[in-house]
Coordinates of C-alpha atoms in Angstrom, one line a residue:
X1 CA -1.9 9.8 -38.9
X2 CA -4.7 10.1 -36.4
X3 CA -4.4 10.0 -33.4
X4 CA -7.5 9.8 -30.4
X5 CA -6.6 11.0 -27.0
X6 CA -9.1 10.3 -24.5
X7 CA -9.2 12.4 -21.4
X8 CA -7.6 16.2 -21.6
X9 CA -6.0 16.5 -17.9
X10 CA -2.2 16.8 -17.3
X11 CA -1.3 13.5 -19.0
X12 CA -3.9 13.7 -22.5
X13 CA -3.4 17.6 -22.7
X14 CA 0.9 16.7 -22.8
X15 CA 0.7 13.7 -25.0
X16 CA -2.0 15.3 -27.6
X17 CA 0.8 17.6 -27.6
X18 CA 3.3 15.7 -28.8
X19 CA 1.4 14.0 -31.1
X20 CA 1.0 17.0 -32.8
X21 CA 3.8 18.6 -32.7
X22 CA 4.9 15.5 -34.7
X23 CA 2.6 16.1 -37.9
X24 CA 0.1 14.2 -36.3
X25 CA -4.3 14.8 -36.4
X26 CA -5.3 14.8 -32.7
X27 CA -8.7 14.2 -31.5
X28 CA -9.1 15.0 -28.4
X29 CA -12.5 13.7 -26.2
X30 CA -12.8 14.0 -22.3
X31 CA -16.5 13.7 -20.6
X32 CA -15.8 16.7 -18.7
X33 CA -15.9 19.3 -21.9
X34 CA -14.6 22.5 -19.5
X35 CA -12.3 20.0 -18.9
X36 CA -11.0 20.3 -22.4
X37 CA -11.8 23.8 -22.8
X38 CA -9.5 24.7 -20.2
X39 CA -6.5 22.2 -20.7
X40 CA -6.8 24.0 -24.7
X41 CA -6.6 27.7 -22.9
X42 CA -3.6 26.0 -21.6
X43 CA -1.5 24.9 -24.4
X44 CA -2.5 28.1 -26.2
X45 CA 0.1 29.6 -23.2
X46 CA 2.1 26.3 -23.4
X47 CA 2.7 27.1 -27.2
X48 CA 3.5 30.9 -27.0
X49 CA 6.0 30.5 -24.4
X50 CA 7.5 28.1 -27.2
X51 CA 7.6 31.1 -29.3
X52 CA 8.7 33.4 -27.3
X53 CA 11.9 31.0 -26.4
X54 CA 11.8 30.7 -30.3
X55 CA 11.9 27.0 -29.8
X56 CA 9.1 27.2 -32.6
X57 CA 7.5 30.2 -34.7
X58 CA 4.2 31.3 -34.5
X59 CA 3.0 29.6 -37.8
X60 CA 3.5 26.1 -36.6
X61 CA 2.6 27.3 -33.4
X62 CA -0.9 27.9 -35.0
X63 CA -0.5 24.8 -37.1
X64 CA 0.2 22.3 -34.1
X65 CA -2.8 23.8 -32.3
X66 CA -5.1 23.7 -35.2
X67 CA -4.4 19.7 -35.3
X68 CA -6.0 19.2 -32.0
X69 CA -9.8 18.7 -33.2
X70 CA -12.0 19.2 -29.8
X71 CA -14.2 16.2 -29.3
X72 CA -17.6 15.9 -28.2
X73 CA -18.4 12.4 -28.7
X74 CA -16.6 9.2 -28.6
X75 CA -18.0 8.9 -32.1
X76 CA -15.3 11.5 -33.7
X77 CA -13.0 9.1 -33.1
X78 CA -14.3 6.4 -36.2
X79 CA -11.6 7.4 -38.3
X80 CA -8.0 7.1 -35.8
X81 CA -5.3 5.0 -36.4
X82 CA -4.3 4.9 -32.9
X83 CA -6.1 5.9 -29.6
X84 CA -4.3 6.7 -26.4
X85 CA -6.4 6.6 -23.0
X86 CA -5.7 9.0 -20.3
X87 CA -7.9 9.2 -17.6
X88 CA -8.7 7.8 -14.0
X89 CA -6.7 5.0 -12.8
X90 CA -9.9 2.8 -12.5
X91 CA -10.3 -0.4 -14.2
X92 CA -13.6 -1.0 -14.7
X93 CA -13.8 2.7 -15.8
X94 CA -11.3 2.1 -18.5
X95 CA -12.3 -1.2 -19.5
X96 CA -15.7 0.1 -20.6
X97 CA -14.7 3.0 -22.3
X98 CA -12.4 0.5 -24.6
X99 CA -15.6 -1.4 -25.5
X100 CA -17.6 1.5 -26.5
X101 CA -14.5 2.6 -28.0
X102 CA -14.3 -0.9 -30.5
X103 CA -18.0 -0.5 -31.6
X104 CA -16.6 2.6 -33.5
X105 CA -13.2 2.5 -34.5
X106 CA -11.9 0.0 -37.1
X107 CA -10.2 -2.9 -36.9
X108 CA -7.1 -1.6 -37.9
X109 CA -6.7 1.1 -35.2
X110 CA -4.4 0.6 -32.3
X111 CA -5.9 0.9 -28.9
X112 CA -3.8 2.0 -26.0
X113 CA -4.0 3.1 -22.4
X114 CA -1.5 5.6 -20.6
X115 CA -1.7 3.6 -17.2
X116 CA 1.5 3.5 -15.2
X117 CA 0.3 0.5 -13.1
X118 CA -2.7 -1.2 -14.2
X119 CA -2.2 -4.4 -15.6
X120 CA -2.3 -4.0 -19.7
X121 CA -3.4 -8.2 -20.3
X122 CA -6.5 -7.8 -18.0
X123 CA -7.8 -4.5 -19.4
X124 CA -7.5 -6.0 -23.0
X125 CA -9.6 -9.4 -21.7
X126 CA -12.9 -8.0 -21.5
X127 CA -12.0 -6.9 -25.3
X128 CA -13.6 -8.8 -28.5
X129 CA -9.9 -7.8 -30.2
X130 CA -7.4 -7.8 -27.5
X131 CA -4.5 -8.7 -29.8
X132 CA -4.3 -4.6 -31.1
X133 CA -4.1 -3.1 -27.4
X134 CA -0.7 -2.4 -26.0
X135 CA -0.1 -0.1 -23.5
X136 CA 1.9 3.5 -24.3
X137 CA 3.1 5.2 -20.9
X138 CA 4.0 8.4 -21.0
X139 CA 5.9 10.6 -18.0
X140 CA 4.0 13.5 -16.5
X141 CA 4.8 16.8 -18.2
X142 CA 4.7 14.7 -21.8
X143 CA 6.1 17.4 -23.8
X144 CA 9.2 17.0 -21.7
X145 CA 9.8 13.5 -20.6
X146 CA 11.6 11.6 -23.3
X147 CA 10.7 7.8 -21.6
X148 CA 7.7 5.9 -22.6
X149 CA 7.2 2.7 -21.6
X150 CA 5.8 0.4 -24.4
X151 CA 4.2 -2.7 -22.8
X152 CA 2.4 -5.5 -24.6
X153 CA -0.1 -8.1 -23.0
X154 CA -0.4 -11.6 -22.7
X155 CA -3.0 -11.0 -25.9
X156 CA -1.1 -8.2 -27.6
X157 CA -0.1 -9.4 -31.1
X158 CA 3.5 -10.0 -31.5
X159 CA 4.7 -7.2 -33.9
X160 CA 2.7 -4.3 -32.2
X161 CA 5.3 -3.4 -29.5
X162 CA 8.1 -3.1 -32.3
X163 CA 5.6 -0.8 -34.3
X164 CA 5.0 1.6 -31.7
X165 CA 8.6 1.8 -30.4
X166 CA 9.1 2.9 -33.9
X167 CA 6.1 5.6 -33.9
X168 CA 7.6 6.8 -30.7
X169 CA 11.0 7.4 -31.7
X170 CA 9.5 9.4 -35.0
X171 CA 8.2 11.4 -32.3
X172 CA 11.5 12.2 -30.4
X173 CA 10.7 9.8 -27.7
X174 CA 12.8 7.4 -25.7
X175 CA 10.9 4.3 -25.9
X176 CA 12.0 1.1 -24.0
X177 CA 9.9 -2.1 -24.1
X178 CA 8.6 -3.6 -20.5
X179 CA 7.2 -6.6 -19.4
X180 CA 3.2 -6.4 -18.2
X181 CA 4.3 -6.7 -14.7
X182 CA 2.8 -4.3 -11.8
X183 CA 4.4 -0.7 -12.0
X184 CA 6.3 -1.9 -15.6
X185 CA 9.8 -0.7 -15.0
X186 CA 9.6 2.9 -13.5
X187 CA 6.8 2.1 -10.9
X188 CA 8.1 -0.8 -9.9
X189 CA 12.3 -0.1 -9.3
X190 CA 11.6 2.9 -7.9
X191 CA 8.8 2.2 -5.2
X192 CA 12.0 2.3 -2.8
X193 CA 12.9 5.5 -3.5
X194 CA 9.4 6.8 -1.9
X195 CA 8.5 3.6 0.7
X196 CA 11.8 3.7 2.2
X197 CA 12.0 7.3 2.8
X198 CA 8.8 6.9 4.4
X199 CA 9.6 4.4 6.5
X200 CA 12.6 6.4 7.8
X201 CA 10.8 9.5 8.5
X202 CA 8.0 7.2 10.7
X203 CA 10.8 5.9 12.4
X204 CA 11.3 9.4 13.4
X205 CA 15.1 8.2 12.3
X206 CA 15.6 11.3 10.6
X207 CA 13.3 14.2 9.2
X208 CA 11.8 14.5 5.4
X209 CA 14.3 17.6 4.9
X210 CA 17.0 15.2 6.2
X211 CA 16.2 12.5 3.8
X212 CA 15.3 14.9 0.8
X213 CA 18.8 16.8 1.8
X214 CA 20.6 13.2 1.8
X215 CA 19.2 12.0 -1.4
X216 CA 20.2 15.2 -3.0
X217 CA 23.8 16.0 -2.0
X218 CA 24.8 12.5 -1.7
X219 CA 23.3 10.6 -4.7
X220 CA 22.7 14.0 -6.8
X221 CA 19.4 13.4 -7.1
X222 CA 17.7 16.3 -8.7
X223 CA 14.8 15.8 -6.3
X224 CA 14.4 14.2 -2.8
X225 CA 11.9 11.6 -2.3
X226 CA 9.4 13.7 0.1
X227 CA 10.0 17.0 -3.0
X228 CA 9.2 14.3 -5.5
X229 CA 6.0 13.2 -4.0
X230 CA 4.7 16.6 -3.5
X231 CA 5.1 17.3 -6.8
X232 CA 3.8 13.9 -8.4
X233 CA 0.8 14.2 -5.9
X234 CA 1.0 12.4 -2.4
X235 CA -3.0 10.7 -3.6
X236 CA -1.1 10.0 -6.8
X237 CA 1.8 8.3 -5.6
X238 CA -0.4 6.7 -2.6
X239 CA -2.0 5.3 -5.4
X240 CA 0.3 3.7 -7.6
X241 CA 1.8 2.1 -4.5
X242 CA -1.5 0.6 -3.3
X243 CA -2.0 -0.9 -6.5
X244 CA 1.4 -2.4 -7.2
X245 CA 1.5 -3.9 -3.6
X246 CA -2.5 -5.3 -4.3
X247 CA -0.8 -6.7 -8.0
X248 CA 2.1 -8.5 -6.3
X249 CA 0.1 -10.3 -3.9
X250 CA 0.8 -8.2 -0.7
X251 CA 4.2 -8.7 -1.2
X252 CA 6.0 -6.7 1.7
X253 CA 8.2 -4.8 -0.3
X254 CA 6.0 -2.9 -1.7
X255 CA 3.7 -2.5 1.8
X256 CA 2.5 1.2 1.4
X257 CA 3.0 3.7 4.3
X258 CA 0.1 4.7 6.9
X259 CA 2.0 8.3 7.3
X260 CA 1.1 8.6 3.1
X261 CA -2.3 7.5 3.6
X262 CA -2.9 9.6 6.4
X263 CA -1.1 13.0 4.5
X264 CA -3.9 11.7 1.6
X265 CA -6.9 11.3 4.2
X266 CA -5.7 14.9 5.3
X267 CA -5.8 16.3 1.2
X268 CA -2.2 17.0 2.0
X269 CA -1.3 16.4 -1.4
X270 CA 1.8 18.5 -1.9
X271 CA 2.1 21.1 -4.2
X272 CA -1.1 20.8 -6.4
X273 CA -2.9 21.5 -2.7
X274 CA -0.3 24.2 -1.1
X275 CA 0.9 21.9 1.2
X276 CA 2.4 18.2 1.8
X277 CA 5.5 17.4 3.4
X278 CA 6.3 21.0 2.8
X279 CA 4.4 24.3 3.2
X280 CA 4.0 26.0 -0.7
X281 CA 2.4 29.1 0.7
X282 CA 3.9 32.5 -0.3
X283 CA 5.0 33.6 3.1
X284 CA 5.9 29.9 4.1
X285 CA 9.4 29.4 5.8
X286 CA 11.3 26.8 4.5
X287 CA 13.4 24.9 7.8
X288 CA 16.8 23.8 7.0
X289 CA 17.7 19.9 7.9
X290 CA 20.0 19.9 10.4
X291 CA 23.1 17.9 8.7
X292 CA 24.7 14.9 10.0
X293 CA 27.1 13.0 8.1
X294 CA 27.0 9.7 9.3
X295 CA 23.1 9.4 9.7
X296 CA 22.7 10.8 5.7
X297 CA 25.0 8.2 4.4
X298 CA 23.0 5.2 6.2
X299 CA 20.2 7.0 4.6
X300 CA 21.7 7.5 1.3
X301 CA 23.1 3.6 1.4
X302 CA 19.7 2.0 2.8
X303 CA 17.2 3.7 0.1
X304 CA 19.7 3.3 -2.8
X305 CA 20.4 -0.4 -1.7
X306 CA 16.7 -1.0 -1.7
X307 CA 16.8 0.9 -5.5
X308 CA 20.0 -1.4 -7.1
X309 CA 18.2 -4.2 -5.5
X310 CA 15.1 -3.7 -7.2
X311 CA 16.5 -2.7 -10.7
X312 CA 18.5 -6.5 -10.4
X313 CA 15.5 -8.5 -9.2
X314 CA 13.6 -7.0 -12.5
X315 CA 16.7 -7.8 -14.7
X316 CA 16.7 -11.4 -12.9
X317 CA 13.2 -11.9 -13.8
X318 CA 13.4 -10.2 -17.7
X319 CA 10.9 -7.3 -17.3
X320 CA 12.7 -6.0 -19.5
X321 CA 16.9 -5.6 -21.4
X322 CA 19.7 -4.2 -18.8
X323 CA 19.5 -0.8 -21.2
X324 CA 15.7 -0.5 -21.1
X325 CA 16.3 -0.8 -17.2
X326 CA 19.2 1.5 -17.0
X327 CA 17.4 4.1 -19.4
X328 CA 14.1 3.8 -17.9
X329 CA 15.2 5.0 -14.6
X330 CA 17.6 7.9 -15.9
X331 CA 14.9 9.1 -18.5
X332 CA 12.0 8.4 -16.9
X333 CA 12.3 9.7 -13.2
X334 CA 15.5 11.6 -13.5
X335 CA 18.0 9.5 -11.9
X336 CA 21.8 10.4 -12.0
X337 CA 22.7 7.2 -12.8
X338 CA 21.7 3.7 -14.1
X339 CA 21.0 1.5 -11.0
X340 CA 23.0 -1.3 -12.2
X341 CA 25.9 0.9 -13.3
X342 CA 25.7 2.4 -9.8
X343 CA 25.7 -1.1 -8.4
X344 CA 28.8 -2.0 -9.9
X345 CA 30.0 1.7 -8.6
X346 CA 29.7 1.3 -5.0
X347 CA 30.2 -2.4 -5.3
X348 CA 27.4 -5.3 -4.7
X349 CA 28.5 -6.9 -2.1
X350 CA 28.2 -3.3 -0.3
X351 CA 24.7 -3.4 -1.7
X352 CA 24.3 -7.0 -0.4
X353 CA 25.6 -6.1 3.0
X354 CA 23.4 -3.1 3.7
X355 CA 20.3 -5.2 2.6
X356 CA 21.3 -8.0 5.4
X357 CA 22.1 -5.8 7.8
X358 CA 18.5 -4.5 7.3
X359 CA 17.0 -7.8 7.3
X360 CA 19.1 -8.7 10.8
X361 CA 17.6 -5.4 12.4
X362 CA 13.6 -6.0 11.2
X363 CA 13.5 -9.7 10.4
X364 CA 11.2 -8.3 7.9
X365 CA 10.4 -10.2 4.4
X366 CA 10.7 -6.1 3.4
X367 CA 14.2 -6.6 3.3
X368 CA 15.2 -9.9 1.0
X369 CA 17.7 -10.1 -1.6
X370 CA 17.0 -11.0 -5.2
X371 CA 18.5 -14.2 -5.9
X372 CA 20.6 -12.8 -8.3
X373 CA 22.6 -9.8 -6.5
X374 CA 25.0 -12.4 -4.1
X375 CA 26.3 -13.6 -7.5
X376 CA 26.5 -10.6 -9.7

């Protein structure tokens, strides 16, 4: 199979990976070609580690490499099966790179973008074939991550989801189908996990360490929220939030945080910079939260209230099976558990009462309950 990655950052370097690693021929095109250059100097080290740990030896080390065909032109691409964008999260930017790319692939090959929050029906529109784009989203490192969401369009033929899930799986990915809503499943359920931490720490209620500390020893959470958005990049995540609260009509649930946009403003964007919410310099000293029982548990309770309340309102509304949900959040961003497992843990009426305890305090919109939760 061929396969046409377009962009080589992070996100096309990981998933030209994969593709190859599966058998696959990978064409790889970004604008920027030192760009390319250097993401290729990269998985040359990427791949010897892999021999080194002997997860692979050095002959299909050389092999998976040599299926990654450098591209200069768009034009390479003529003969693909199946071409997977990964650049900017811009729109307009994407959109007209799909029509140049239909002038020269054939009506057979697939045509997908990587986007984790853009909407997959309006980037098809412009399209003279929108019926064979879909989007594929991958989780950043791609080599790693075992989710992909598969998400077809209002235009996406019927069959094409199904196809792909299949392609994924033959790739050793965890593939779970998801409804072309704003932020899918991942970027949607979790947008609590980030915007209610915020809101916390702006409330000076408790400090990022604090929250990060909560989240960790009291929900297991591999990362805490602030340590999560440093390493996802605080523009990054700033950015996914902004759109998803544009894409749901300013609803305020999804309001983003002026602290996030001024640590973006700042180019505090966590570790890819040095420095976010926490110092990465060599010499830096990391300060340790000063614990407090009762003040992490309302912590712990409000952000994973917010979480369970999300992960019910998209299984009241379809976006997409109770397993894709439950395995989109566990797979996907690392959760300890499945959200609606966890709900039924702790107990929803818990869940419920936390929520209205919230709303009571704020009288904010912020704080509503998906119609489903009082009756679960």
């Amino acid at each position: 199979m061929n396969v046409g990655i377009i962009g080589s950052g992070t996100m096309g370097i990981g998933i030209a990976q994969v593709a190859a690693m599966n058998g696959c021929e990978v064409f790889l095109y970004d604008q920027n070609t030192s760009q390319t250059k250097k993401s290729l100097e990269g998985l040359q080290k990427v791949l010897a580690r892999l021999v080194e740990k002997s997860k692979i030896n050095l002959e299909e080390s050389e092999n998976i490499y040599n299926r990654i065909k450098f591209c200069t032109e768009l034009q390479d691409f003529k003969d693909c099966d199946l071409v997977i964008e990964a650049i900017i999260e811009n729109k307009e930017i994407k959109t007209k790179v799909f029509q140049q790319l239909e002038e020269i692939v054939s009506d057979k090959c697939v045509i997908s973008s990587n986007t984790s929050s853009i909407s997959i029906t309006s980037l098809s529109s412009e399209l003279k074939n929108p019926k064979r784009f879909i989007g594929i989203h991958f989780f950043n490192p791609a080599p790693l991550m075992p989710l992909v969401e598969v998400i077809p369009g209002l235009l996406t033929e019927n069959n094409l989801a199904e196809e792909m899930v299949s392609l994924m799986k033959s790739w050793g990915k965890i593939p779970v189908i998801a409804k072309d809503v704003p932020g899918f499943i991942v970027n949607r359920i979790a947008r609590p996990f980030y915007g209610e931490a915020l809101r916390i720490a702006e409330e000076n209620i408790a400090t990022p360490e604090q929250i990060d500390d909560a989240m960790r020893t009291l929900g297991n959470f591999k990362m805490g929220p602030f340590e999560l958005m440093d390493l996802i990049g605080i523009d990054v995540n700033f950015s996914v939030t902004k759109t998803v609260y544009a894409d749901y009509f300013y609803d305020p649930k999804y309001k983003p945080s002026l602290l996030q946009q001024r640590m973006s403003e700042a180019k505090l964007h966590g570790r890819k910079t040095g420095k976010g919410f926490y110092d990465y310099a060599e010499n830096a000293v990391k300060s340790v939260p000063e614990k407090n029982a009762k003040l992490y548990e309302e912590i712990f309770m409000r952000i994973l209230s917010m979480l369970i309340n999300e992960a019910v309102e998209a299984k009241r509304l379809g976006i997409a099976s109770d397993e894709a949900i439950e395995l989109a959040m566990q797979k996907g961003v690392n959760y300890p558990k499945g959200l609606l497992a966890w709900g039924n843990e702790i107990g929803y009426k818990k869940v419920s009462e936390t929520l209205q305890n919230l709303y009571d305090e704020y009288q904010e919109e912020r704080y509503k309950q998906s119609p489903l939760l009082k009756n679960i």
